[in-house]
XYZ file of C-alpha atoms in Angstrom:
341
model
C -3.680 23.160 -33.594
C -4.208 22.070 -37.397
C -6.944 19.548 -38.780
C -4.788 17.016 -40.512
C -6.407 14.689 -43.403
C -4.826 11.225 -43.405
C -5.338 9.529 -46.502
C -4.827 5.703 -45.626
C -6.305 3.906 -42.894
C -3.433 0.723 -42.988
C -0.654 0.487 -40.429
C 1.790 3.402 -42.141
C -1.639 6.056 -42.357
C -2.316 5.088 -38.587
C 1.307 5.416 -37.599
C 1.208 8.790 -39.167
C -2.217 9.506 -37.264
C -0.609 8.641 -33.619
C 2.288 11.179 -34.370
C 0.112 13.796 -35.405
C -2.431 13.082 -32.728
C 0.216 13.086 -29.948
C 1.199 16.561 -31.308
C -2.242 17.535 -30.404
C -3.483 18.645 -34.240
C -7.089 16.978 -34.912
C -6.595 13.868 -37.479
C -9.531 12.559 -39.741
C -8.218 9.450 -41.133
C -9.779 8.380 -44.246
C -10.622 4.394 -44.789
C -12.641 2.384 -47.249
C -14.266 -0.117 -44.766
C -17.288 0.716 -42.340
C -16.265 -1.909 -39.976
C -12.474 -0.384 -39.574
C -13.847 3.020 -39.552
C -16.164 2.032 -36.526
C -12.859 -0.078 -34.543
C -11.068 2.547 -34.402
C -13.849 5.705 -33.430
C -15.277 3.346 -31.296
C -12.477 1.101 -29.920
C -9.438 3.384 -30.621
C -8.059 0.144 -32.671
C -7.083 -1.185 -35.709
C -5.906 -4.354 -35.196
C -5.981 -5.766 -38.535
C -3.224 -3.089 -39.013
C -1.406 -2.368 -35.837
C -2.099 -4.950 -33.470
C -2.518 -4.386 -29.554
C -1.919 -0.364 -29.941
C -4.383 2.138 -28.280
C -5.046 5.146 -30.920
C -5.145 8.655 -29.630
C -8.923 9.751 -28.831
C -8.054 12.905 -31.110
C -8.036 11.043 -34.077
C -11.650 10.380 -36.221
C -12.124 7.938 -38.731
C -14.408 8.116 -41.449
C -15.275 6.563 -45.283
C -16.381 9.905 -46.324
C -13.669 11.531 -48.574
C -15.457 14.871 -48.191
C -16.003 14.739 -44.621
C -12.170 13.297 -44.029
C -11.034 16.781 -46.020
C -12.959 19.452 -44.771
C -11.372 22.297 -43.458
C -7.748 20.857 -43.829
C -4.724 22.742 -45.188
C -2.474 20.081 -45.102
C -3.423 16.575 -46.918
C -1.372 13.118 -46.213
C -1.610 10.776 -48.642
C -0.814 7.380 -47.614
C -1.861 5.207 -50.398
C -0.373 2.356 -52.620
C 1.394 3.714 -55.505
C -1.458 1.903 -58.101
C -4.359 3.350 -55.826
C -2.573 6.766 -56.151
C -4.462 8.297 -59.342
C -7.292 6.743 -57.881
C -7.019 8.649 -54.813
C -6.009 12.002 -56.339
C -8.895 11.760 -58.697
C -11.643 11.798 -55.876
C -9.610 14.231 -54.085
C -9.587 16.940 -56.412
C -13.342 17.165 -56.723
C -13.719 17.753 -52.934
C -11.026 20.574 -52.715
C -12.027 24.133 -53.135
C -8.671 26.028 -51.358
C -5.350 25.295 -51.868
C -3.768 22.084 -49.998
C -0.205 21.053 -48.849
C -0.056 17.537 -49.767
C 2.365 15.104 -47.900
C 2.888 12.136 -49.654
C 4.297 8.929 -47.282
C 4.080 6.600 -50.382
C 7.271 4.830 -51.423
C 6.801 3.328 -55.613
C 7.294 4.401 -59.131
C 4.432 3.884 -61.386
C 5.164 1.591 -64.388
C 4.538 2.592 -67.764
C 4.787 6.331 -66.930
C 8.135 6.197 -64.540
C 6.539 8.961 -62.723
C 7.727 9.854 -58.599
C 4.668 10.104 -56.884
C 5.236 14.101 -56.403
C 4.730 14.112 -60.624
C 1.576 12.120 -60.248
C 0.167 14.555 -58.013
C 1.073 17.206 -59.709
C -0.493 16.182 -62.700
C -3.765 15.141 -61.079
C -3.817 18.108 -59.460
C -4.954 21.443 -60.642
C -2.557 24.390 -59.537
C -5.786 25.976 -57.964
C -5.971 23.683 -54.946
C -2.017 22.376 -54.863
C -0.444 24.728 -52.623
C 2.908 22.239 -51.899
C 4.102 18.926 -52.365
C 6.008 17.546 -49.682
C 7.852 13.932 -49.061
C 8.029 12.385 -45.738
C 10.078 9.237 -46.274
C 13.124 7.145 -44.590
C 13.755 4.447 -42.499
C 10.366 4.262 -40.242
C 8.414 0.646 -39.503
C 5.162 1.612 -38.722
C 4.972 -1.076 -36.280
C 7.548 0.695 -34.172
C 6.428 4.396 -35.004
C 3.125 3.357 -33.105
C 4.851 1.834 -30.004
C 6.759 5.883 -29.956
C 9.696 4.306 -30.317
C 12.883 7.010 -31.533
C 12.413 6.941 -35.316
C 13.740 9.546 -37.732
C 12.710 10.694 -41.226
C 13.461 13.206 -43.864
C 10.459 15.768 -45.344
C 11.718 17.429 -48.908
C 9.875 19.672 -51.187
C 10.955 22.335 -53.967
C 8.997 24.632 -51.159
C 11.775 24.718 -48.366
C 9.335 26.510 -46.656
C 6.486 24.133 -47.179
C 9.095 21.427 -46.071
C 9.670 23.047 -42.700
C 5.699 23.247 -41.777
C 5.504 19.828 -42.538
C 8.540 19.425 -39.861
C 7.194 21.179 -37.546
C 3.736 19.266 -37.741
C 5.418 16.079 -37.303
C 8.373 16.605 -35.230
C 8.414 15.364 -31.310
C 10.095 13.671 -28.860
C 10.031 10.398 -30.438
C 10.146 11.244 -34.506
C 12.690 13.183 -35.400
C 12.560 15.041 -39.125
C 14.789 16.451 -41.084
C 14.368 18.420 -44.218
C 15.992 17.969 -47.314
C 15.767 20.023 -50.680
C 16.044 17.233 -53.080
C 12.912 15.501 -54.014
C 14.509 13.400 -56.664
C 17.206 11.482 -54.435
C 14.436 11.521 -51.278
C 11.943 9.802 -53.757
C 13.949 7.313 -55.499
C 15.536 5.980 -52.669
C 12.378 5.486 -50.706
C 11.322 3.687 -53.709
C 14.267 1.797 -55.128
C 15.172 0.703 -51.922
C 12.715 -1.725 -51.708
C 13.679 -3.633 -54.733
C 16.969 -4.421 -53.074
C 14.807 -5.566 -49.716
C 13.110 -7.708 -52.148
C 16.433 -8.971 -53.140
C 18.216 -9.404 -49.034
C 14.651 -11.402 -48.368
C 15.108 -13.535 -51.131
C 18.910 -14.166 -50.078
C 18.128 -15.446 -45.962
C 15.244 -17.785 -47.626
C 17.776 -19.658 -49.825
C 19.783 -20.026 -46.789
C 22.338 -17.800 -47.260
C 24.319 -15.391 -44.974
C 25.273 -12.433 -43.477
C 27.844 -12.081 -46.417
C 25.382 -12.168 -48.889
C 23.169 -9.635 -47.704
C 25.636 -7.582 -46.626
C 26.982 -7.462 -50.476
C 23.065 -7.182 -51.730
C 22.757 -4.170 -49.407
C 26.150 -2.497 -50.433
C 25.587 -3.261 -54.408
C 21.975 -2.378 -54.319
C 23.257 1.160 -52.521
C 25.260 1.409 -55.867
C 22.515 0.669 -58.097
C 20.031 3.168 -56.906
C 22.756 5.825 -56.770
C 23.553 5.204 -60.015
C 20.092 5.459 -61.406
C 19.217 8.130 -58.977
C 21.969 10.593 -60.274
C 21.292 9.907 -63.430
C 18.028 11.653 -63.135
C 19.256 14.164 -61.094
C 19.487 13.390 -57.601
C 22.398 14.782 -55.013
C 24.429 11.584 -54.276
C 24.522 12.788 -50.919
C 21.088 12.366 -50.280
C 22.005 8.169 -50.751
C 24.159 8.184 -47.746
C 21.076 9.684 -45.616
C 17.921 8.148 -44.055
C 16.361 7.720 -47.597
C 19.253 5.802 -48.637
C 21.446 3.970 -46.399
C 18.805 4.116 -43.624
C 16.120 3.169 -45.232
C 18.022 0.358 -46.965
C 19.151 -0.902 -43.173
C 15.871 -1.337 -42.371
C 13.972 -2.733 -45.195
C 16.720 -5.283 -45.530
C 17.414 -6.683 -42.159
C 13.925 -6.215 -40.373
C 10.816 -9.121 -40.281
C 8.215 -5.960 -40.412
C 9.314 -5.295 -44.006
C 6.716 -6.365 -46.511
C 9.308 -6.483 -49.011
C 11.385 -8.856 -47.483
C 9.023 -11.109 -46.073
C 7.804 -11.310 -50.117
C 11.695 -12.245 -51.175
C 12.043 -14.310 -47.972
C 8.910 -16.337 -49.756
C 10.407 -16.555 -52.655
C 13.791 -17.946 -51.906
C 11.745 -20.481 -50.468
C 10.332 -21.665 -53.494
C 7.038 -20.009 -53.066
C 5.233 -18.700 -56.555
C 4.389 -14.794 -57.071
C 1.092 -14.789 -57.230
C 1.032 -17.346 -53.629
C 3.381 -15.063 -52.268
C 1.194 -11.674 -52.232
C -1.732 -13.233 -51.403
C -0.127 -14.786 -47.909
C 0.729 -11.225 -47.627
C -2.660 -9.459 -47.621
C -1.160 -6.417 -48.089
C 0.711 -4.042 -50.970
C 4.519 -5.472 -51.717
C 5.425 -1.976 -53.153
C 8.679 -3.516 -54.206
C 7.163 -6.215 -56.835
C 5.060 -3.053 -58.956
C 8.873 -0.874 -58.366
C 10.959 -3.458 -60.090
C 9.042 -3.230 -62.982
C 9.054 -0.026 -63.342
C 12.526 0.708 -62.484
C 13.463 -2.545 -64.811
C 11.773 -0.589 -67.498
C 13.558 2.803 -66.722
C 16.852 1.132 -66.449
C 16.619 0.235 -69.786
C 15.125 3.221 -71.407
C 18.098 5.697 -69.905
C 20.818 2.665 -70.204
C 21.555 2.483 -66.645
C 23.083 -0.547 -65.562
C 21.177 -2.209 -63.006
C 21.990 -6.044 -62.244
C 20.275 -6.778 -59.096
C 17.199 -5.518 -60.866
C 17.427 -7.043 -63.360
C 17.540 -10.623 -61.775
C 14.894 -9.658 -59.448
C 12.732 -8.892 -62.494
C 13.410 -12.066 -64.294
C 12.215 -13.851 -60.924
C 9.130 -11.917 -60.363
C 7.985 -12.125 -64.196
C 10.094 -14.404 -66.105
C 9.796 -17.452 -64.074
C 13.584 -17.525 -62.985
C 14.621 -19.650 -60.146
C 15.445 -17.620 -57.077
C 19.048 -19.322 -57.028
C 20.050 -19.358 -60.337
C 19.252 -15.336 -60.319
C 22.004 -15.378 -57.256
C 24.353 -17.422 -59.422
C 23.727 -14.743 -62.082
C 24.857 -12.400 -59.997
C 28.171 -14.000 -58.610
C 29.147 -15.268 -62.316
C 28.675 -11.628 -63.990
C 31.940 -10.262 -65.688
C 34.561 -8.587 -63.469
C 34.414 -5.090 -62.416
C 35.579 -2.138 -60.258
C 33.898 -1.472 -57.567
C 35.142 2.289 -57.187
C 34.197 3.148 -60.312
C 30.337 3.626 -59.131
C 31.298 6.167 -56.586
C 34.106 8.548 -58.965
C 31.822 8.289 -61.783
C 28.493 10.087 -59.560
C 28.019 13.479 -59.979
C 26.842 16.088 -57.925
């Protein structure tokens, strides 16, 4: 079996860990804090993280980049988007051979309006990047850890790359599928959790299955729209990185990025919200970003751009749903003829 390098000791890195440690491959799982490292070698816990759930004895935790690294051909990053360059900086002085990097990471970096697969890329000399592969779609990590049936998509330019990845993951309890385009697979892991931001924010004002239901649907169009624009398959939005992922991030209490909106609608401020949270909102640093992008290639993007207004401009969370129901009249067809393929 292979030695596996998880980069990410929070509840998605430890997920990953169990399903690689059930395959029987050897995990080192990489974590900044002494105290977590030492839970779950000693323990087989990490309860901050995942609560009640007995880790695989295969799996070794350490703080030690180097060690975590050593003698691994395949790399998964699981880090926040702004920890990323961070991450990839430290990584490439400890790697001497080349790597197949999995990235489980869903964001777009503002500023730049790089996919994570560019940011590694450019962090990462050609010497010791063998692959880049994507693992994304609809996949709590609260539920992944339980073994309950979950199913994700791998993609890379490397088809072949994509199916070693598959095969390293893939048991009676995770399903993956591959998928050749990167673009679509990345962006909709991403984008969708602007629109969970948005369903979160909608059931704390009070408000329906209606409304969500058209914040889902509308949101679908939005990152379809932006997500052909630079060059995604369309199909790839009616898969688990689309539709699925969207299902899940939008209607489930483990989502980060609805809890945030659900805090919002409330009335709660920004800055209260993410610290209740204790952990990344990927969704707040994404709607920047995407805000940003959706101007720069003149994509039309309304749900965004209410959802930006509310995170940075101070706009009430109610008034940015009356924005949305009082915009000018449109077809709704039009966003699906108008995609190309």
């Amino acid at each position: 079996m292979d030695k596996v390098a998880v980069l990410g000791a929070g509840s998605w890195g430890t997920a990953l860990a169990i399903v690689l440690a059930d395959n029987g491959h050897n995990v080192s799982l990489w974590g900044r804090r002494e105290d977590q490292v030492s839970e779950i070698n000693d323990n087989h816990k990490n309860e901050k993280y995942l609560p009640g759930v007995e880790l695989p004895k295969n799996i070794q935790a350490t703080t030690q980049l180097n060690e975590c690294v050593k003698e691994a051909d395949t790399i998964v990053l699981v880090t926040p988007t702004k920890a990323m360059r961070e991450v990839l900086s430290q990584l490439k002085n400890e790697l001497s051979s080349p790597v197949t990097i999995v990235h489980a990471s869903k964001g777009i970096e503002p500023g730049t309006y790089k996919r994570i697969s560019e940011i590694i890329e450019e962090e990462l000399p050609e010497a010791v990047l063998d692959s880049v592969v994507v693992l994304s779609g609809p996949s709590h990590a609260e539920e992944v850890s339980l073994r309950q049936p979950t199913t994700v998509t791998v993609s890379s330019i490397n088809m072949k790359a994509a199916e070693k990845v598959q095969d390293l993951f893939i048991n009676q309890n995770f399903r993956v599928y591959t998928n050749p385009d990167v673009v679509g697979v990345e962006l909709g892991g991403a984008l969708k959790n602007i629109i969970a931001l948005g369903a979160g924010l909608s059931d704390g004002l009070g408000y329906g299955d209606n409304a969500k239901a058209a914040l889902i649907t509308r949101g679908l169009a939005e990152i379809a729209r932006l997500g052909t624009h630079m060059g995604a398959n369309p199909l790839t939005f009616s898969g688990l990185t689309g539709i699925g992922d969207l299902i899940v991030t939008c209607t489930s209490v483990h989502s980060r990025n609805w809890r945030a909106g659900n805090m919002l609608g409330k009335g709660m401020k920004l800055e209260d919200v993410l610290e209740n949270m204790g952990m990344v909102v990927e969704g707040v640093r994404t709607t920047q970003a995407a805000y940003e992008l959706s101007k720069r290639e003149e994509v039309e993007m309304p749900i965004t751009q209410v959802l930006y207004d509310v995170l940075f401009n101070g706009k009430g969370a109610k008034q940015a749903v009356d924005d949305l129901m009082q915009r000018s009249r449109t077809h709704e067809v039009e966003d699906v003829s108008s995609l190309k393929s």
